[in-house]
mmCIF file of C-alpha atoms in Angstrom:
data_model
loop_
_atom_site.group_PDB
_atom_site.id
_atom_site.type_symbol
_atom_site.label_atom_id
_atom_site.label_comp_id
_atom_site.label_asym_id
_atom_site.label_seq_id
_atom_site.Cartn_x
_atom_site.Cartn_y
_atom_site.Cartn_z
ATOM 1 C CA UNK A 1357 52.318 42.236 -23.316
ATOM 2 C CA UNK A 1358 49.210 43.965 -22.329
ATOM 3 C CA UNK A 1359 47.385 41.776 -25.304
ATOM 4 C CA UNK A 1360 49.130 38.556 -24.104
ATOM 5 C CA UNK A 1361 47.213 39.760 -20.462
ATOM 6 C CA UNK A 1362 43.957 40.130 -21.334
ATOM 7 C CA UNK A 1363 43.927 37.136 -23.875
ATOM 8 C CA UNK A 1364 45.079 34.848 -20.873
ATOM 9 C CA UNK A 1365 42.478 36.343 -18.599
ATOM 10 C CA UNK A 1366 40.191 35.783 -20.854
ATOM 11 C CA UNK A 1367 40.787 32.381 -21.267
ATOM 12 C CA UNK A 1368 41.268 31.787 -17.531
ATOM 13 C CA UNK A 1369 38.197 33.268 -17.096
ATOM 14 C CA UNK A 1370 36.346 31.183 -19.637
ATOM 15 C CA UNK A 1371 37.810 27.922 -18.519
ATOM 16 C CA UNK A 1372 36.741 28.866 -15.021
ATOM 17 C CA UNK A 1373 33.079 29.670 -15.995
ATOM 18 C CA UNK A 1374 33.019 26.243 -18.039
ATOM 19 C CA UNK A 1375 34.418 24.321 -15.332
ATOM 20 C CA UNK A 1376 32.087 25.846 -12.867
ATOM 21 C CA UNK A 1377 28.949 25.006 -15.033
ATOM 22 C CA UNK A 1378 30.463 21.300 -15.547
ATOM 23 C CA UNK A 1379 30.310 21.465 -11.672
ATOM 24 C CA UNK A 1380 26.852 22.630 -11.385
ATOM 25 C CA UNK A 1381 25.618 20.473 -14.371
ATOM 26 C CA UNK A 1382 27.230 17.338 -12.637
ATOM 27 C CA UNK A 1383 25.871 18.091 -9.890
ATOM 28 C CA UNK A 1384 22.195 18.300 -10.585
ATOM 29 C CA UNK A 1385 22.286 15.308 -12.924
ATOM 30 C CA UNK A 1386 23.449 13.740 -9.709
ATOM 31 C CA UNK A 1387 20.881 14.575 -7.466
ATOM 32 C CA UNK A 1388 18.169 13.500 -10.354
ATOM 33 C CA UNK A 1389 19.932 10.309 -10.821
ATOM 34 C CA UNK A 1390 20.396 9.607 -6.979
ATOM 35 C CA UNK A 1391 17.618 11.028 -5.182
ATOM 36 C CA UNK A 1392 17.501 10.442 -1.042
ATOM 37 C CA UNK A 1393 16.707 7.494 0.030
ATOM 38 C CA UNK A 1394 13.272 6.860 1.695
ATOM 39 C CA UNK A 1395 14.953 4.365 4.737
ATOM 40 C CA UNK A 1396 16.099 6.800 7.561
ATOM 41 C CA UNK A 1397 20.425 6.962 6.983
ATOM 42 C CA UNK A 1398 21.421 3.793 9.466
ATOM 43 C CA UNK A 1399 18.476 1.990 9.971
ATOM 44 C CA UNK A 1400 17.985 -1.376 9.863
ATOM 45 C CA UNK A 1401 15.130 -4.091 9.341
ATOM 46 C CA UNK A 1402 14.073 -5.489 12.767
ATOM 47 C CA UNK A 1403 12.081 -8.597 13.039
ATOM 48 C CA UNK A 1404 9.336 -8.054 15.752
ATOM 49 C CA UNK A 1405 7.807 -11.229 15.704
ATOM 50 C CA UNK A 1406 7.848 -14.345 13.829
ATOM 51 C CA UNK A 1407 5.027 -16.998 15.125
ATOM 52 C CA UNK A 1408 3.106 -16.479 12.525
ATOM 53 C CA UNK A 1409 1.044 -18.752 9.445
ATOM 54 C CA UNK A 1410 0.667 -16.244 6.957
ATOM 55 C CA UNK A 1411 0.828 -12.225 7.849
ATOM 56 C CA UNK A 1412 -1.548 -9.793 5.915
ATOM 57 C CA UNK A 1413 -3.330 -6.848 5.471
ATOM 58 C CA UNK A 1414 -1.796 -3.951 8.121
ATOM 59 C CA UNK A 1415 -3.166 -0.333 8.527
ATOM 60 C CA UNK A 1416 -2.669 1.640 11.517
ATOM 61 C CA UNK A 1417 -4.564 4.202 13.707
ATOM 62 C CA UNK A 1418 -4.298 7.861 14.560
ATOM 63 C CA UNK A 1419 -1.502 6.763 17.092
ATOM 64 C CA UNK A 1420 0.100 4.409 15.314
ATOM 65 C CA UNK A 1421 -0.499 0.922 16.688
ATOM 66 C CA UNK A 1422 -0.771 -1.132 13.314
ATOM 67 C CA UNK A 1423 -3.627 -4.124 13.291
ATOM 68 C CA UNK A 1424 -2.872 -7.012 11.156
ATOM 69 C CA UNK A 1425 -3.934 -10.547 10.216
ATOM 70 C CA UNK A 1426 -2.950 -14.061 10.332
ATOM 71 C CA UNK A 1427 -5.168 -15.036 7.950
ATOM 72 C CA UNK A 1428 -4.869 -18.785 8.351
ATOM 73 C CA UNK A 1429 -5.081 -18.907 12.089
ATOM 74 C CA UNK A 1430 -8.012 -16.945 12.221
ATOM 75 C CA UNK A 1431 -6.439 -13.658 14.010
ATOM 76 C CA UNK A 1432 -6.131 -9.921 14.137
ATOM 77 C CA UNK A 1433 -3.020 -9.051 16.127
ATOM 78 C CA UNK A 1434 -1.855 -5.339 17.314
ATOM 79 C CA UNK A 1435 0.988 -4.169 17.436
ATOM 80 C CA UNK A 1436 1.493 -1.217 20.060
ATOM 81 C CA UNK A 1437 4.044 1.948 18.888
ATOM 82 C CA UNK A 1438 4.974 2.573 22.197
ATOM 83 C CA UNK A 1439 6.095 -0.779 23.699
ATOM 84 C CA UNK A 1440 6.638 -2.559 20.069
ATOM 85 C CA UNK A 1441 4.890 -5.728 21.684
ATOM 86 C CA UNK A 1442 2.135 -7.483 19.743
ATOM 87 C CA UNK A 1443 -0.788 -8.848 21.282
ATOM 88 C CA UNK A 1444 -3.807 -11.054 19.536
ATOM 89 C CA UNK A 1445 -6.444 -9.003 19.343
ATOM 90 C CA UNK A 1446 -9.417 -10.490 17.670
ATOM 91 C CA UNK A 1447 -10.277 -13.828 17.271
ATOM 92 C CA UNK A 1448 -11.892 -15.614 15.089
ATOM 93 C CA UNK A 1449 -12.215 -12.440 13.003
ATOM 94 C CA UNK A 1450 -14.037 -13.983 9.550
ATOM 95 C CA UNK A 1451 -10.426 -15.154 8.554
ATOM 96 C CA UNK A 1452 -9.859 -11.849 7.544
ATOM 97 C CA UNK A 1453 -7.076 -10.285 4.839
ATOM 98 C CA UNK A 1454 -7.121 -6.521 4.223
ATOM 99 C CA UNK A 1455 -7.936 -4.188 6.158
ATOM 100 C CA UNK A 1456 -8.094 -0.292 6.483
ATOM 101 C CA UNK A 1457 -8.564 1.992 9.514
ATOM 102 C CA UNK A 1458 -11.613 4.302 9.763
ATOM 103 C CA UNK A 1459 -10.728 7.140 12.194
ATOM 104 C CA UNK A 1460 -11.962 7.085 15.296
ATOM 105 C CA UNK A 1461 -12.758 3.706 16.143
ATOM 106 C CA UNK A 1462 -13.679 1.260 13.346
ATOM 107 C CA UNK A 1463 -11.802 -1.486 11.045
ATOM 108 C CA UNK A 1464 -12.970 -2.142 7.251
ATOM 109 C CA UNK A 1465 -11.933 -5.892 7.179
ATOM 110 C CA UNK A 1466 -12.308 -8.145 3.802
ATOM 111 C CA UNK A 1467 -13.505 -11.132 5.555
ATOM 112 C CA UNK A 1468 -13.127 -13.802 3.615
ATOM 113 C CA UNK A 1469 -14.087 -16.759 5.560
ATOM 114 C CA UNK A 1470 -17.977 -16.162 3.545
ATOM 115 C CA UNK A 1471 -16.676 -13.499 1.043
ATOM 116 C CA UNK A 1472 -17.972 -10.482 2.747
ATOM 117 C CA UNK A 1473 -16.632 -6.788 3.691
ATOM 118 C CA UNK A 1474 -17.170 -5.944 7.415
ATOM 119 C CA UNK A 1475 -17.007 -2.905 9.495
ATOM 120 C CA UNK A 1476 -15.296 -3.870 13.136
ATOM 121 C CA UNK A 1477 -16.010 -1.699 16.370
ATOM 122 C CA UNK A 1478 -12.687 -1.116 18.257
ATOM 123 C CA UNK A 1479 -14.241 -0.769 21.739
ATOM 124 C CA UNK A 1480 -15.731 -4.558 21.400
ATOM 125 C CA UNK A 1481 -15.035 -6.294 18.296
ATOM 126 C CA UNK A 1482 -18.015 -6.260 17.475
ATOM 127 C CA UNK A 1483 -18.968 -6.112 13.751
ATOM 128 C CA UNK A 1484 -21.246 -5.710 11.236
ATOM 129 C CA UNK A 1485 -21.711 -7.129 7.647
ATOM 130 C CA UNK A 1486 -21.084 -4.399 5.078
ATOM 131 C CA UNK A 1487 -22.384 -6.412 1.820
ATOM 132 C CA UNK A 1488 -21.403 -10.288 0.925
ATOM 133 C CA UNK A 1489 -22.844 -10.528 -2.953
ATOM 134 C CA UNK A 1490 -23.023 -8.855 -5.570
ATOM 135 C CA UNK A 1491 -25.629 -9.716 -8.600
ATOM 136 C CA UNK A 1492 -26.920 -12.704 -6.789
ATOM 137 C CA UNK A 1493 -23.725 -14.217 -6.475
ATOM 138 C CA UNK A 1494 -20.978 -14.270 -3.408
ATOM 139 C CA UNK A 1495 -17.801 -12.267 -4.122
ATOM 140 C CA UNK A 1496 -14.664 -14.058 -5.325
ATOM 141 C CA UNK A 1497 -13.098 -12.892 -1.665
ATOM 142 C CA UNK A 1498 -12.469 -9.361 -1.302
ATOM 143 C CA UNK A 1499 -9.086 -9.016 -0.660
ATOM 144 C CA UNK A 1500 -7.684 -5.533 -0.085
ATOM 145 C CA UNK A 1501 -9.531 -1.815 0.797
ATOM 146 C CA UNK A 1502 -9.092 1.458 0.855
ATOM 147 C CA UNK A 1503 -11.382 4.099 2.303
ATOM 148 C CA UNK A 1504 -12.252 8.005 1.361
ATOM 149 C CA UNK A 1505 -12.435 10.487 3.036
ATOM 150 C CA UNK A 1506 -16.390 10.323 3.434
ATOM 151 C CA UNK A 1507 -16.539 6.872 4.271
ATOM 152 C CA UNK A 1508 -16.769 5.595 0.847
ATOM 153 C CA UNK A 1509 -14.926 1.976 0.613
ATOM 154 C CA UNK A 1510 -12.855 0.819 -2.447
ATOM 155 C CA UNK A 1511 -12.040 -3.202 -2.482
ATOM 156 C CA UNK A 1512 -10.562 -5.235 -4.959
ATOM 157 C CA UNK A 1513 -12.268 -8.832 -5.654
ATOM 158 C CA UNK A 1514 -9.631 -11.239 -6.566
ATOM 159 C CA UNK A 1515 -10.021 -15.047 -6.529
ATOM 160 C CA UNK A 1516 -7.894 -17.031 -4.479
ATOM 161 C CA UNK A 1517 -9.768 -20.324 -3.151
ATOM 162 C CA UNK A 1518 -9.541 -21.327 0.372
ATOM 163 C CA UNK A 1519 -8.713 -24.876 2.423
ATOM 164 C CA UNK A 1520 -11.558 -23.764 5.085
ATOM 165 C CA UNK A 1521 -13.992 -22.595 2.457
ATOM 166 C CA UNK A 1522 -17.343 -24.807 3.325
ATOM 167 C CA UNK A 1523 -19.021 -23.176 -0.300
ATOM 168 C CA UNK A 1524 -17.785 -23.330 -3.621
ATOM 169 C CA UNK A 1525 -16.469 -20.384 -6.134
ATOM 170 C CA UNK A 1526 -16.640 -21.043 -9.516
ATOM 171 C CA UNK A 1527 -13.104 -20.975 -11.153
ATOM 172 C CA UNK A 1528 -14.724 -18.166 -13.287
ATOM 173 C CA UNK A 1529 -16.160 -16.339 -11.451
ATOM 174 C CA UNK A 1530 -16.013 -12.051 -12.670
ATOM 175 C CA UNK A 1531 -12.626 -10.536 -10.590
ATOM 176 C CA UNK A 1532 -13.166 -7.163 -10.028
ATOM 177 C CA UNK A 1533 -12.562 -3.384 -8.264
ATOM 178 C CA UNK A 1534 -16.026 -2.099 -6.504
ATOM 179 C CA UNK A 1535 -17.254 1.032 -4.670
ATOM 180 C CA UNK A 1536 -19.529 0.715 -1.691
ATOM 181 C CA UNK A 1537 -20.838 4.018 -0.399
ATOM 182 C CA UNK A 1538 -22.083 4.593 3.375
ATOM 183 C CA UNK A 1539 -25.730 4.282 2.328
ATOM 184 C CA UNK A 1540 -25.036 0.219 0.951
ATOM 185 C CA UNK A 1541 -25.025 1.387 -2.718
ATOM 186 C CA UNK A 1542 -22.522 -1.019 -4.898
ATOM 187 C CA UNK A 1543 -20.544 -0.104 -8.185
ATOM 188 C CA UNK A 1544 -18.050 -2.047 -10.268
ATOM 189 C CA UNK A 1545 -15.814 -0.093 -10.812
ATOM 190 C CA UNK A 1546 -13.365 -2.171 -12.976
ATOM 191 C CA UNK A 1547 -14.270 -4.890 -14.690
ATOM 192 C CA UNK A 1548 -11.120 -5.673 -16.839
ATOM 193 C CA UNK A 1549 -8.055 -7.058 -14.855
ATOM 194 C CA UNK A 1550 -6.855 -10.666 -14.582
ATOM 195 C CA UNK A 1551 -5.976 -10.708 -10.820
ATOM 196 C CA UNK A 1552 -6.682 -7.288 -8.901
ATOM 197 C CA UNK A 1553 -5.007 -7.202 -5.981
ATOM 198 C CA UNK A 1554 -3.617 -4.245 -3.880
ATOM 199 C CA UNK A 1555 -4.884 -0.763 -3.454
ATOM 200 C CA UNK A 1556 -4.835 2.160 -2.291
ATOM 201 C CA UNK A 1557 -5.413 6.155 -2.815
ATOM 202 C CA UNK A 1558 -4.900 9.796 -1.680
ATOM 203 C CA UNK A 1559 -7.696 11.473 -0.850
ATOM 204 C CA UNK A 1560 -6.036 14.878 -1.385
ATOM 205 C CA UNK A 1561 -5.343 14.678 -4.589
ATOM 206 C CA UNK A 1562 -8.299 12.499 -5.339
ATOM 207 C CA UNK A 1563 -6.207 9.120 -7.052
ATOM 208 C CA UNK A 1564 -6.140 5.830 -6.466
ATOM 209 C CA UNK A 1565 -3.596 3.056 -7.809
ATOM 210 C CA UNK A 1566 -4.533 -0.688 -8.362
ATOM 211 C CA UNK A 1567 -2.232 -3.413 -8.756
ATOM 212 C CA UNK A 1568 -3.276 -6.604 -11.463
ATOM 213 C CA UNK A 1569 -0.791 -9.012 -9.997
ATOM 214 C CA UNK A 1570 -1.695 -11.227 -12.398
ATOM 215 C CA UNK A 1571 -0.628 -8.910 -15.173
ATOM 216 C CA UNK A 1572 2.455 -7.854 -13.597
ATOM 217 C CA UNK A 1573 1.231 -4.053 -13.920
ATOM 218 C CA UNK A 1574 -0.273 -1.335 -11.033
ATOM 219 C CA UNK A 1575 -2.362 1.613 -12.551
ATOM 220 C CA UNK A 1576 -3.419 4.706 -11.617
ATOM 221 C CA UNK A 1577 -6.981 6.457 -12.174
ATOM 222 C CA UNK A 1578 -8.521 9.432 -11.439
ATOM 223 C CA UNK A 1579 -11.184 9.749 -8.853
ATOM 224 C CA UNK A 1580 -14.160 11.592 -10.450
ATOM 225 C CA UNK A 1581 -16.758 13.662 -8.579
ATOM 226 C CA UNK A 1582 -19.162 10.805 -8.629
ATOM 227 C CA UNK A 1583 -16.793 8.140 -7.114
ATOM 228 C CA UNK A 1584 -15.978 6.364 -10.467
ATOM 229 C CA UNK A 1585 -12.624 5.673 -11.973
ATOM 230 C CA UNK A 1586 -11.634 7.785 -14.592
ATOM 231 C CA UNK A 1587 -8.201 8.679 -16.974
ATOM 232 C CA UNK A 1588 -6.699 4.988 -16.034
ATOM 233 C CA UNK A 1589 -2.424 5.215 -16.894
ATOM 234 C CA UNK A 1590 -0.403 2.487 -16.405
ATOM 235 C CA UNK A 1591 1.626 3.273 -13.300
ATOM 236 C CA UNK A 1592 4.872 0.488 -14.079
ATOM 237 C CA UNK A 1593 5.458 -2.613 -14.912
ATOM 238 C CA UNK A 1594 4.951 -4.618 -11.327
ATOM 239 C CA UNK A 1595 2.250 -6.085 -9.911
ATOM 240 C CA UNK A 1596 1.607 -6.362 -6.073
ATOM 241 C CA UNK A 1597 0.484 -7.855 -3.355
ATOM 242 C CA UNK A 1598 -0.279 -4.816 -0.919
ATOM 243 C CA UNK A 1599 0.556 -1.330 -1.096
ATOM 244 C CA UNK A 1600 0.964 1.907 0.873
ATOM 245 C CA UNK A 1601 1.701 5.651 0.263
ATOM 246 C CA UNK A 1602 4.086 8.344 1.906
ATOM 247 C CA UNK A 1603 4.031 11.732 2.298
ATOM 248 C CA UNK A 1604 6.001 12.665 -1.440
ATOM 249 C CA UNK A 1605 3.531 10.341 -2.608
ATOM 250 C CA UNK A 1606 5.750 7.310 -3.061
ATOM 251 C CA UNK A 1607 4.390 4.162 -3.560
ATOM 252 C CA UNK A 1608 5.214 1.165 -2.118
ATOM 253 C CA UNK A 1609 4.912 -2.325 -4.137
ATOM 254 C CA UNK A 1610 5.110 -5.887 -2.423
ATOM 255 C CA UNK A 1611 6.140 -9.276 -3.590
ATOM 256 C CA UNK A 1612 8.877 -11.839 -4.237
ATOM 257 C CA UNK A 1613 11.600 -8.928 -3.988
ATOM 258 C CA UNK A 1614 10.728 -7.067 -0.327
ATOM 259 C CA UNK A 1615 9.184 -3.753 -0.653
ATOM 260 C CA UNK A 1616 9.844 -1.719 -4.271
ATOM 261 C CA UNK A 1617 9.555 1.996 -4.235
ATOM 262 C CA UNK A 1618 8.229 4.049 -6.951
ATOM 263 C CA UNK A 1619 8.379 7.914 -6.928
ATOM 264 C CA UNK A 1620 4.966 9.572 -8.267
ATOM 265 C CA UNK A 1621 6.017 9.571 -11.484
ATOM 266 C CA UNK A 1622 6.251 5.541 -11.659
ATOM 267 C CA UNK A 1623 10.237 5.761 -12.037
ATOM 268 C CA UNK A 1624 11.697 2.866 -9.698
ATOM 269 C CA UNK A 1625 13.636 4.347 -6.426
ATOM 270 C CA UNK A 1626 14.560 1.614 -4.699
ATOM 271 C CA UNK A 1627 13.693 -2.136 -3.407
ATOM 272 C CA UNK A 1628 13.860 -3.360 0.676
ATOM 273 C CA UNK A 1629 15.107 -6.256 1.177
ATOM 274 C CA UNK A 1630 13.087 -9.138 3.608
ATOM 275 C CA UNK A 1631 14.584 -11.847 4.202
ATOM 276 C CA UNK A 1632 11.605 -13.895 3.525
ATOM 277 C CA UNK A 1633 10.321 -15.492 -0.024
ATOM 278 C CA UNK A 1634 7.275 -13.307 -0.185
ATOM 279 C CA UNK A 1635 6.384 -10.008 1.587
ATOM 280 C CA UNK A 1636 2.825 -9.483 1.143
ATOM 281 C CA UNK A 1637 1.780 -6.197 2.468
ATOM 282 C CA UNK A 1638 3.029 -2.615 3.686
ATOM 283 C CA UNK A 1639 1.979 0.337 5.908
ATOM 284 C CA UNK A 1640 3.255 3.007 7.803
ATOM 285 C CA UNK A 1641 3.282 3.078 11.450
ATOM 286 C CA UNK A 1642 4.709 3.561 14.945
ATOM 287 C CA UNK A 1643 5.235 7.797 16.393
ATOM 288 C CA UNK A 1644 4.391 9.841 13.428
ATOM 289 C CA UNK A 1645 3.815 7.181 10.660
ATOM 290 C CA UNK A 1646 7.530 6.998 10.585
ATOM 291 C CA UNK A 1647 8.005 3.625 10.753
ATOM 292 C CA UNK A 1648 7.530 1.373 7.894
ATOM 293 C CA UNK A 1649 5.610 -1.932 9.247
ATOM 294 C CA UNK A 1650 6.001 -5.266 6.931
ATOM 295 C CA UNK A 1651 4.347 -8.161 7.055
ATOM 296 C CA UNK A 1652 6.319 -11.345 5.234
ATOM 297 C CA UNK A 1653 5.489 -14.932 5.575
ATOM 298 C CA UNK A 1654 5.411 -15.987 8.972
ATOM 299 C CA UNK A 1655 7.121 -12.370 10.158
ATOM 300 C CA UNK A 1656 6.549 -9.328 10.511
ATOM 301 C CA UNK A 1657 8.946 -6.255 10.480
ATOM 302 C CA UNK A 1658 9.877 -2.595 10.839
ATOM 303 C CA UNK A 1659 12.039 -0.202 10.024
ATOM 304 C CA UNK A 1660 12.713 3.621 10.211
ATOM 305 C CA UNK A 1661 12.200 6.184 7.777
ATOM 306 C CA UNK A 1662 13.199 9.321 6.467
ATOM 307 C CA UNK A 1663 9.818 10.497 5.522
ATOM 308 C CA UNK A 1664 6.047 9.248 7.211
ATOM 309 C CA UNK A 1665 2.875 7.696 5.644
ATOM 310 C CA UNK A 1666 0.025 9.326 4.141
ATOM 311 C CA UNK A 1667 -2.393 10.024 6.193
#
């Protein structure tokens, strides 16, 4: 009897132990295979305005107003975190696209009315032409920027020709990545995608991803000590139009789908929805970068999330 006992605790006690690592094994494949969503539990896209041509290229400041364009109508409109109203705020503004916030006071705006990069004053509007050729030629149209921590400017030089262009680009003319330090010096940095597109880095951890929307692919490089591009990886399989970071160093992809979020290790999280044919660009705004700010079409949108923007 005693052996009968033991033997049936001791198979109790192993069927308990095996059930209990099924549980835990379960559990953690689970939380690999479902990780938390980025969109704050219960929150929902809002549409915060809509009278739009063609919305582009949003950053925001320390506070979290976002500026954006309206590239066809000529415009830079704000968007204030506190009230949520938007207000023009610059025009004509060089019928600019991208454009990246330089703490305190200062735009970087790809103005591609004549294919140049300028640096906008808050205070006034006032700006200032950063650069406009490079080997004797004019740019393709820099499109989208991103700028380090010591003022150092990353843009991408795709070609998309313009309606209101009063010059011609040649349909072959080089596409391209370049660096432009504080002191005027410019660098190609890459020289060998078919469409570059979107960018942006982290400063921290000194990388910086690029999207070839004409390849249908977004990289990843190294920033070396010098400024250039080194140990290039292919990211995934999606090009995009714009693109921002968060705080886990997520990335966020735009195009025909909404927004697309990629963890750091390029594995596909989840996709946003917009209710429009083409979302264009992304950042992070509103009280502590916890909003998500979209611009789509003729709209642009928000929504609340569980974790804040890179800053």
């Amino acid at each position: 009897m005693r052996r009968r006992l033991l033997a049936w605790v001791a198979i109790t006690s192993s069927s308990l132990l095996s059930s209990q690592l099924f549980a835990d094994n379960a559990g953690s494949k689970s939380s690999e295979t479902k990780p938390a969503s980025v969109v704050q539990s219960g929150a929902k896209l809002q549409l915060v305005g809509d009278s739009y041509k063609f919305t582009e290229g949003p950053t925001s400041d320390d506070d979290g107003n976002v500026y954006f364009t309206d590239q066809p109508n000529d415009r830079i409109v704000r968007y204030d975190a506190k009230s949520g109203k938007l207000s023009d705020w610059m025009s004509p503004c060089g019928r600019s696209n991208g454009l990246y916030f330089v703490a305190p006071d200062r735009l970087i705006a790809c103005a591609d009315a004549n294919n140049e990069m300028w640096s906008i004053e808050l205070k006034d509007q006032s700006h200032e032409v950063l650069i406009d050729s490079v080997d004797g030629r004019r740019f393709g149209g820099p499109n989208d920027c991103w700028v380090d921590v010591d003022g150092t400017i990353y843009f991408t030089d795709p070609l998309y020709k313009r309606p209101y262009w009063k010059h011609t680009i040649p349909a072959d003319n080089p596409r391209g990545v370049y660096r432009l330090t504080k002191d005027g010096t410019l660098t190609q940095v890459v020289d060998d995608l078919v469409q570059p597109n979107g960018i942006i880095g982290d400063a921290s951890n000194r990388q910086l991803w690029i999207a070839d929307i004409g390849d249908k692919k977004t990289y990843r490089y190294d920033i070396a000590e010098d400024g250039s591009l080194t140990n290039r990886e292919l990211f995934c399989e999606m090009g995009s139009d714009g693109m921002t970071l968060d705080q886990e160093r997520n990335l966020y992809l735009t195009g025909g789908a909404g927004v697309t979020v990629f963890d750091a290790a390029g594995n596909k999280l989840e996709t946003i929805a917009v209710p429009k044919g083409w979302t264009a660009n992304v950042t992070f705004g509103g009280e502590g970068h916890r909003q998500l700010f979209i611009t789509a079409q003729d709209s642009v949108y928000t929504l609340d999330m569980r974790v804040s923007g890179l800053r």
